[in-house]
C-alpha cells in the first residue's frame, strides 16, 4: 500500500535468514476489517508505504536447529505481535497488551510477500489447511475475551457483533461450555454465528433485545456480555443488559466517546474489562478447536483470490464494505 487507496504488486528484497529468525515461505494471508481500514487511510497507527498481512499461513523453509517441532516443510501460523518486556503490561505477564506493540502490517511491514523472517517463538505449527491457519489469529481475539470474562460452563454469555471478531468470541464461549447468545443486525451473520456455537441469536433490527434476553435468562440478564461492534449504543447496552454482579468485556474500539449511566457500574457491582489481542495460550486453544473441526471455516471466508488480484479486491471492498468479511490471498 503506497498511500491510502493505492495498493500495487511490487518487488521487494528477498529476506535472508540471519541465524536468529527462521525463513518462511508465505502460503496464504487473510485480510480483515483492520486491513481495509489501513487501505482507506483510517487507521491512525499505520504509516505508508506499508506491506499488509497479519493473518498468516506459511511453511518453514530452513528448520530450527533447536526445536524439532519447527522442521523444514512444517506448516505454521504466526503471532503478529511484539512485546517490549519493560512496560507495565509486559512486567505483569500480559504482553498481549504491550504499550509498545508493533503488529505485522500495521506499525511494521506485514506478511503479504513471498518470504518473511520470524522468530521461532512467534510460530505455531499445526495440522490445519492454509485457510484454517489464516483464521487462527482473528479467532484468538475472541478466546482472549472469554478468558478475560472468566467464562465457565455455568454462564450465559451474550455477544454483541457476529463479525470476524464476534464469531471468535462465540466459538470460544461455546468451546468453554457456556450458553452463548449471538446478537447482530444482519441475519446472514447470525446464521454463521449459530454454526459457530451460538445456541440462540437475536436480530436487534426485528426483535426487542431486552425482552429476548430476559426470556432467555429468567429476567436476570446474561452473566457475561461481550461487545465486539464498537458503537456507543452497544457499549451502553452491554452494561444495561448484563446481570447484577455480571462481567462486561469490551473488545470493540469505539470511534467516538461514549456517554454512560455510570450508576449501573456501581449498583450492579460490575466487572468492566477491556480485552486486547491474544496470548500464546489463546493461539494453542484456537488451534485445538480448529483441529477438532467444529468451526464453520467455509462460512467465515468470503473470497479466496491469487495475490495478483489483491489490489483489485481491496479497491472493491473499499467501495462496498458490506460485500466481504474476510478475503484470503493465495501467495504460493
Ligand atoms: N480488542 C482487540 O484486540 C480487537 C482486535 C480486532 C478488532 N477489534 C475491534 O472489534 C470490533 C469488531 O471488529 P470486526 O472485525 O468483527 O468487525 P465487523 O465489521 O466484521 O463486525 C461487526 C459486526 O457488528 C454488527 N453490528 C453493527 N451494528 C450493530 C448493532 N447496532 N448491534 C449489533 N451488531 C451490530 C455488524 O453487522 C457486523 O456483523 C471493531 O471495533 C474492531 O476495531 C478489537
Ligand atoms: Zn485481522
Ligand atoms: Zn511491553
Short mmCIF file of C-alpha atoms and ligand atoms in Angstrom, two decimals:
data_model
loop_
_atom_site.label_atom_id
_atom_site.label_comp_id
_atom_site.label_asym_id
_atom_site.label_seq_id
_atom_site.Cartn_x
_atom_site.Cartn_y
_atom_site.Cartn_z
CA UNK A 1 0.00 0.00 0.00
CA UNK A 2 1.82 3.12 -1.22
CA UNK A 3 -0.70 5.54 0.23
CA UNK A 4 -4.37 5.46 1.21
CA UNK A 5 -6.39 3.95 -1.65
CA UNK A 6 -3.34 2.81 -3.62
CA UNK A 7 -2.29 -0.85 -3.49
CA UNK A 8 0.12 -2.33 -6.04
CA UNK A 9 2.11 -5.52 -6.58
CA UNK A 10 5.83 -4.67 -6.28
CA UNK A 11 9.23 -6.36 -5.98
CA UNK A 12 10.99 -6.20 -2.63
CA UNK A 13 14.35 -7.56 -1.49
CA UNK A 14 14.15 -11.23 -0.52
CA UNK A 15 14.86 -11.60 3.21
CA UNK A 16 17.99 -13.59 4.20
CA UNK A 17 17.97 -15.89 7.25
CA UNK A 18 20.15 -14.29 9.91
CA UNK A 19 20.56 -17.19 12.32
CA UNK A 20 18.09 -15.76 14.83
CA UNK A 21 14.92 -15.85 12.76
CA UNK A 22 13.50 -18.58 10.56
CA UNK A 23 12.75 -18.07 6.87
CA UNK A 24 9.13 -18.82 5.97
CA UNK A 25 7.52 -19.27 2.57
CA UNK A 26 4.18 -17.49 2.82
CA UNK A 27 1.24 -19.55 1.53
CA UNK A 28 -1.88 -17.56 2.27
CA UNK A 29 -2.81 -14.31 4.02
CA UNK A 30 -6.19 -13.37 5.48
CA UNK A 31 -7.34 -9.76 5.20
CA UNK A 32 -9.75 -8.38 7.81
CA UNK A 33 -11.56 -5.13 8.58
CA UNK A 34 -8.39 -3.60 10.02
CA UNK A 35 -6.57 -4.09 6.68
CA UNK A 36 -9.49 -2.43 4.94
CA UNK A 37 -9.21 0.47 7.41
CA UNK A 38 -5.49 0.75 6.66
CA UNK A 39 -6.14 0.78 2.91
CA UNK A 40 -8.70 3.54 3.40
CA UNK A 41 -6.23 5.59 5.46
CA UNK A 42 -8.49 5.32 8.50
CA UNK A 43 -6.06 3.54 10.82
CA UNK A 44 -4.02 6.18 12.70
CA UNK A 45 -1.37 3.57 13.64
CA UNK A 46 -0.44 2.83 10.00
CA UNK A 47 2.22 4.81 8.14
CA UNK A 48 2.82 4.45 4.39
CA UNK A 49 4.21 2.73 2.38
CA UNK A 50 3.18 -0.44 4.22
CA UNK A 51 3.01 -4.15 3.29
CA UNK A 52 -0.15 -5.53 4.93
CA UNK A 53 -0.69 -9.04 6.31
CA UNK A 54 -1.06 -10.25 9.90
CA UNK A 55 -3.19 -13.41 9.43
CA UNK A 56 -0.62 -15.87 8.13
CA UNK A 57 -0.29 -19.40 6.75
CA UNK A 58 3.32 -20.26 5.91
CA UNK A 59 5.76 -23.15 5.51
CA UNK A 60 9.15 -23.28 7.24
CA UNK A 61 11.97 -23.23 4.65
CA UNK A 62 15.02 -23.96 6.83
CA UNK A 63 14.15 -25.78 10.03
CA UNK A 64 15.07 -24.67 13.53
CA UNK A 65 18.34 -26.07 14.98
CA UNK A 66 16.82 -26.22 18.45
CA UNK A 67 13.14 -27.16 18.08
CA UNK A 68 12.15 -30.48 16.48
CA UNK A 69 8.57 -29.23 16.03
CA UNK A 70 9.80 -26.43 13.72
CA UNK A 71 11.45 -28.51 10.99
CA UNK A 72 11.72 -27.67 7.30
CA UNK A 73 8.40 -28.17 5.48
CA UNK A 74 6.22 -27.74 8.59
CA UNK A 75 3.16 -25.51 8.16
CA UNK A 76 2.70 -22.78 10.74
CA UNK A 77 0.72 -19.72 11.64
CA UNK A 78 2.30 -16.68 13.22
CA UNK A 79 1.63 -14.39 16.16
CA UNK A 80 1.87 -10.94 14.53
CA UNK A 81 2.51 -9.02 17.77
CA UNK A 82 5.69 -7.89 19.54
CA UNK A 83 6.31 -7.07 23.19
CA UNK A 84 8.98 -4.90 24.80
CA UNK A 85 9.42 -6.77 28.08
CA UNK A 86 9.68 -3.49 30.00
CA UNK A 87 6.26 -1.81 30.09
CA UNK A 88 3.69 -2.29 32.86
CA UNK A 89 1.74 -4.88 30.83
CA UNK A 90 4.83 -6.93 29.99
CA UNK A 91 6.06 -6.80 33.61
CA UNK A 92 2.68 -8.15 34.73
CA UNK A 93 2.91 -11.03 32.24
CA UNK A 94 0.26 -9.52 29.96
CA UNK A 95 2.41 -8.81 26.94
CA UNK A 96 -0.67 -9.09 24.67
CA UNK A 97 -1.39 -5.52 25.84
CA UNK A 98 2.23 -4.28 25.47
CA UNK A 99 2.38 -0.49 25.29
CA UNK A 100 4.99 -0.68 22.52
CA UNK A 101 3.37 -3.50 20.49
CA UNK A 102 4.08 -3.47 16.76
CA UNK A 103 1.64 -5.60 14.77
CA UNK A 104 2.67 -7.04 11.40
CA UNK A 105 1.18 -4.94 8.62
CA UNK A 106 0.32 -2.07 10.98
CA UNK A 107 3.34 -0.49 12.70
CA UNK A 108 5.79 -2.65 10.67
CA UNK A 109 5.68 -4.39 7.30
CA UNK A 110 3.45 -7.47 7.22
CA UNK A 111 3.44 -10.87 5.60
CA UNK A 112 1.73 -10.31 2.24
CA UNK A 113 5.01 -11.17 0.47
CA UNK A 114 6.57 -14.40 -0.79
CA UNK A 115 9.02 -14.84 2.12
CA UNK A 116 9.24 -13.50 5.68
CA UNK A 117 11.61 -13.92 8.61
CA UNK A 118 10.08 -14.68 12.00
CA UNK A 119 11.49 -15.58 15.42
CA UNK A 120 10.78 -19.19 16.41
CA UNK A 121 8.74 -18.16 19.46
CA UNK A 122 6.15 -16.46 17.22
CA UNK A 123 5.45 -19.65 15.24
CA UNK A 124 2.63 -22.11 15.87
CA UNK A 125 2.89 -25.38 13.93
CA UNK A 126 -0.49 -27.01 13.27
CA UNK A 127 -2.06 -29.76 11.20
CA UNK A 128 -4.52 -27.38 9.50
CA UNK A 129 -5.33 -26.17 5.99
CA UNK A 130 -3.93 -22.81 4.82
CA UNK A 131 -7.36 -21.19 5.24
CA UNK A 132 -7.60 -22.55 8.78
CA UNK A 133 -4.09 -21.35 9.60
CA UNK A 134 -5.09 -17.85 8.44
CA UNK A 135 -8.17 -17.95 10.70
CA UNK A 136 -6.20 -18.69 13.86
CA UNK A 137 -5.14 -15.09 14.63
CA UNK A 138 -8.57 -13.45 14.14
CA UNK A 139 -10.19 -16.18 16.29
CA UNK A 140 -7.64 -15.77 19.11
CA UNK A 141 -9.04 -12.31 19.92
CA UNK A 142 -12.32 -13.96 20.97
CA UNK A 143 -10.54 -16.57 23.07
CA UNK A 144 -8.70 -13.82 24.92
CA UNK A 145 -12.02 -12.06 25.63
CA UNK A 146 -13.56 -15.26 27.00
CA UNK A 147 -10.57 -15.73 29.25
CA UNK A 148 -10.83 -12.08 30.44
CA UNK A 149 -14.53 -12.66 31.18
CA UNK A 150 -13.71 -15.82 33.23
CA UNK A 151 -16.41 -17.66 31.31
CA UNK A 152 -17.42 -21.08 32.67
CA UNK A 153 -19.99 -23.68 31.64
CA UNK A 154 -22.39 -22.23 34.22
CA UNK A 155 -22.55 -18.90 32.37
CA UNK A 156 -24.91 -17.43 29.82
CA UNK A 157 -22.83 -15.20 27.54
CA UNK A 158 -24.28 -12.59 25.16
CA UNK A 159 -22.09 -11.36 22.31
CA UNK A 160 -22.79 -8.06 20.51
CA UNK A 161 -21.50 -8.31 16.94
CA UNK A 162 -21.06 -11.52 14.94
CA UNK A 163 -18.41 -10.24 12.51
CA UNK A 164 -14.87 -11.62 12.31
CA UNK A 165 -14.11 -10.85 15.95
CA UNK A 166 -17.54 -11.71 17.39
CA UNK A 167 -17.50 -15.12 15.69
CA UNK A 168 -14.30 -15.91 17.57
CA UNK A 169 -15.96 -14.87 20.84
CA UNK A 170 -18.95 -17.11 20.09
CA UNK A 171 -16.72 -20.06 19.18
CA UNK A 172 -14.60 -19.56 22.32
CA UNK A 173 -17.60 -19.16 24.61
CA UNK A 174 -19.31 -22.28 23.34
CA UNK A 175 -15.94 -24.13 23.36
CA UNK A 176 -15.80 -23.23 27.08
CA UNK A 177 -19.22 -24.86 27.51
CA UNK A 178 -21.19 -21.66 28.13
CA UNK A 179 -24.71 -20.99 26.85
CA UNK A 180 -24.00 -18.46 24.11
CA UNK A 181 -26.27 -15.83 22.54
CA UNK A 182 -25.20 -14.04 19.35
CA UNK A 183 -26.57 -10.53 18.70
CA UNK A 184 -26.37 -8.71 15.35
CA UNK A 185 -28.47 -6.68 12.92
CA UNK A 186 -27.60 -8.89 9.94
CA UNK A 187 -29.43 -12.22 9.51
CA UNK A 188 -26.60 -13.78 7.47
CA UNK A 189 -24.11 -13.05 10.26
CA UNK A 190 -26.48 -14.63 12.78
CA UNK A 191 -26.77 -17.78 10.65
CA UNK A 192 -22.97 -18.20 10.72
CA UNK A 193 -22.99 -17.43 14.47
CA UNK A 194 -25.32 -20.38 15.04
CA UNK A 195 -22.93 -22.66 13.14
CA UNK A 196 -20.03 -21.32 15.24
CA UNK A 197 -21.75 -22.29 18.50
CA UNK A 198 -24.43 -19.71 19.36
CA UNK A 199 -27.34 -21.67 20.81
CA UNK A 200 -29.54 -18.57 20.47
CA UNK A 201 -29.42 -15.46 18.30
CA UNK A 202 -31.16 -12.09 18.46
CA UNK A 203 -31.62 -9.78 15.49
CA UNK A 204 -31.99 -6.33 17.08
CA UNK A 205 -33.40 -4.94 13.81
CA UNK A 206 -36.51 -7.08 14.21
CA UNK A 207 -36.63 -8.19 17.87
CA UNK A 208 -36.58 -6.48 21.27
CA UNK A 209 -33.14 -7.07 22.76
CA UNK A 210 -34.23 -6.56 26.36
CA UNK A 211 -37.30 -8.81 26.11
CA UNK A 212 -35.48 -11.64 24.38
CA UNK A 213 -32.51 -11.56 26.79
CA UNK A 214 -34.99 -11.52 29.68
CA UNK A 215 -36.81 -14.59 28.30
CA UNK A 216 -33.52 -16.46 27.92
CA UNK A 217 -32.21 -15.65 31.45
CA UNK A 218 -35.26 -15.78 33.79
CA UNK A 219 -35.32 -12.00 33.70
CA UNK A 220 -31.83 -11.72 35.22
CA UNK A 221 -29.79 -10.82 32.14
CA UNK A 222 -26.66 -12.58 30.84
CA UNK A 223 -23.81 -13.34 33.28
CA UNK A 224 -21.28 -12.03 30.78
CA UNK A 225 -21.76 -9.54 27.93
CA UNK A 226 -19.10 -9.10 25.25
CA UNK A 227 -19.02 -6.07 22.95
CA UNK A 228 -17.47 -6.77 19.51
CA UNK A 229 -19.06 -3.96 17.44
CA UNK A 230 -17.51 -0.69 18.60
CA UNK A 231 -20.60 1.56 18.69
CA UNK A 232 -21.78 3.80 21.58
CA UNK A 233 -25.21 2.11 21.65
CA UNK A 234 -23.77 -1.40 22.03
CA UNK A 235 -21.22 -0.18 24.60
CA UNK A 236 -24.15 1.16 26.64
CA UNK A 237 -26.46 -1.81 26.03
CA UNK A 238 -23.76 -4.10 27.45
CA UNK A 239 -23.96 -2.53 30.94
CA UNK A 240 -27.74 -2.10 30.72
CA UNK A 241 -28.44 -5.74 29.82
CA UNK A 242 -25.80 -7.60 31.86
CA UNK A 243 -26.99 -9.28 35.09
CA UNK A 244 -26.29 -7.76 38.51
CA UNK A 245 -22.68 -8.66 39.53
CA UNK A 246 -22.02 -9.68 35.92
CA UNK A 247 -19.00 -9.10 33.74
CA UNK A 248 -18.75 -6.82 30.69
CA UNK A 249 -15.87 -7.34 28.28
CA UNK A 250 -15.11 -4.64 25.69
CA UNK A 251 -13.31 -5.74 22.54
CA UNK A 252 -14.65 -3.21 20.02
CA UNK A 253 -12.80 0.06 19.52
CA UNK A 254 -15.42 2.80 19.72
CA UNK A 255 -14.62 5.57 17.26
CA UNK A 256 -16.26 8.26 19.36
CA UNK A 257 -16.73 8.99 23.08
CA UNK A 258 -19.50 7.02 24.82
CA UNK A 259 -21.82 8.61 27.42
CA UNK A 260 -22.88 6.27 30.25
CA UNK A 261 -25.30 5.95 33.12
CA UNK A 262 -22.38 5.08 35.45
CA UNK A 263 -24.80 4.36 38.30
CA UNK A 264 -25.20 0.90 36.74
CA UNK A 265 -21.49 0.12 37.20
CA UNK A 266 -21.89 0.65 40.93
CA UNK A 267 -25.41 -0.57 41.55
CA UNK A 268 -24.82 -3.83 39.69
CA UNK A 269 -21.27 -4.09 41.08
CA UNK A 270 -19.98 -4.88 37.59
CA UNK A 271 -16.61 -6.04 36.40
CA UNK A 272 -15.94 -3.88 33.33
CA UNK A 273 -12.97 -5.23 31.40
CA UNK A 274 -11.04 -4.48 28.24
CA UNK A 275 -9.58 -7.26 26.10
CA UNK A 276 -6.81 -6.78 23.57
CA UNK A 277 -5.09 -9.08 21.06
CA UNK A 278 -4.24 -12.54 22.38
CA UNK A 279 -1.79 -14.65 24.38
CA UNK A 280 0.20 -17.73 23.29
CA UNK A 281 -2.30 -19.91 25.18
CA UNK A 282 -5.13 -18.42 23.06
CA UNK A 283 -3.25 -19.42 19.89
CA UNK A 284 -2.88 -23.00 21.19
CA UNK A 285 -6.57 -23.17 22.14
CA UNK A 286 -7.80 -21.94 18.74
CA UNK A 287 -5.57 -24.48 17.00
CA UNK A 288 -7.04 -27.24 19.20
CA UNK A 289 -10.56 -26.06 18.34
CA UNK A 290 -9.86 -25.90 14.58
CA UNK A 291 -8.16 -29.31 14.66
CA UNK A 292 -11.41 -30.60 16.21
CA UNK A 293 -13.25 -29.47 13.06
CA UNK A 294 -16.10 -27.73 14.92
CA UNK A 295 -15.68 -24.26 13.38
CA UNK A 296 -17.53 -23.38 10.11
CA UNK A 297 -14.40 -22.36 8.18
CA UNK A 298 -16.04 -22.04 4.74
CA UNK A 299 -18.75 -19.70 6.08
CA UNK A 300 -16.19 -17.39 7.66
CA UNK A 301 -14.32 -16.75 4.38
CA UNK A 302 -15.95 -14.59 1.69
CA UNK A 303 -13.36 -14.90 -1.10
CA UNK A 304 -10.05 -16.61 -1.90
CA UNK A 305 -8.01 -14.82 -4.60
CA UNK A 306 -4.49 -15.00 -6.07
CA UNK A 307 -2.06 -12.26 -4.99
CA UNK A 308 -2.35 -10.56 -8.40
CA UNK A 309 -5.99 -9.81 -7.58
CA UNK A 310 -5.37 -8.44 -4.07
CA UNK A 311 -5.15 -4.74 -5.09
CA UNK A 312 -8.39 -5.01 -7.09
CA UNK A 313 -10.18 -6.79 -4.22
CA UNK A 314 -9.08 -4.14 -1.70
CA UNK A 315 -10.48 -1.47 -4.00
CA UNK A 316 -13.78 -3.36 -4.46
CA UNK A 317 -14.05 -3.95 -0.70
CA UNK A 318 -13.38 -0.30 0.00
CA UNK A 319 -16.11 0.79 -2.43
CA UNK A 320 -18.58 -1.67 -0.93
CA UNK A 321 -17.55 -2.56 2.64
CA UNK A 322 -20.59 -4.79 3.22
CA UNK A 323 -19.64 -7.09 0.34
CA UNK A 324 -16.91 -9.08 2.12
CA UNK A 325 -15.99 -10.07 5.65
CA UNK A 326 -12.78 -11.97 5.15
CA UNK A 327 -10.69 -12.17 1.98
CA UNK A 328 -7.91 -14.73 1.70
CA UNK A 329 -4.99 -14.13 -0.62
CA UNK A 330 -3.09 -17.11 -2.07
CA UNK A 331 0.61 -16.30 -2.26
CA UNK A 332 2.44 -19.50 -3.27
N1 LIG B 1 -9.60 -5.67 21.10
C1 LIG B 1 -8.96 -6.19 20.08
O1 LIG B 1 -7.90 -6.81 20.24
C2 LIG B 1 -9.54 -6.06 18.71
C3 LIG B 1 -8.96 -6.77 17.65
C4 LIG B 1 -9.54 -6.65 16.37
C5 LIG B 1 -10.66 -5.84 16.20
N2 LIG B 1 -11.19 -5.16 17.27
C6 LIG B 1 -12.41 -4.35 17.14
O2 LIG B 1 -13.53 -5.24 17.23
C7 LIG B 1 -14.64 -4.65 16.57
C8 LIG B 1 -15.29 -5.66 15.61
O3 LIG B 1 -14.38 -5.99 14.57
P1 LIG B 1 -14.82 -6.96 13.36
O4 LIG B 1 -13.62 -7.14 12.51
O5 LIG B 1 -15.52 -8.16 13.88
O6 LIG B 1 -15.88 -6.04 12.61
P2 LIG B 1 -17.04 -6.49 11.61
O7 LIG B 1 -17.43 -5.28 10.88
O8 LIG B 1 -16.63 -7.73 10.88
O9 LIG B 1 -18.23 -6.94 12.57
C9 LIG B 1 -19.08 -6.06 13.25
C10 LIG B 1 -20.44 -6.73 13.34
O10 LIG B 1 -21.29 -5.90 14.14
C11 LIG B 1 -22.57 -5.91 13.57
N3 LIG B 1 -23.29 -4.72 14.03
C12 LIG B 1 -23.26 -3.45 13.54
N4 LIG B 1 -24.07 -2.65 14.25
C13 LIG B 1 -24.61 -3.41 15.23
C14 LIG B 1 -25.54 -3.16 16.26
N5 LIG B 1 -26.05 -1.95 16.47
N6 LIG B 1 -25.88 -4.20 17.07
C15 LIG B 1 -25.38 -5.44 16.89
N7 LIG B 1 -24.49 -5.74 15.90
C16 LIG B 1 -24.12 -4.73 15.10
C17 LIG B 1 -22.31 -5.94 12.08
O11 LIG B 1 -23.45 -6.40 11.36
C18 LIG B 1 -21.14 -6.92 12.00
O12 LIG B 1 -21.56 -8.26 11.86
C19 LIG B 1 -14.12 -3.38 15.89
O13 LIG B 1 -14.40 -2.28 16.71
C20 LIG B 1 -12.61 -3.63 15.85
O14 LIG B 1 -11.89 -2.40 15.84
C21 LIG B 1 -10.64 -5.27 18.51
ZN1 LIG B 2 -7.08 -9.26 11.27
ZN1 LIG B 3 5.69 -4.10 26.74
#
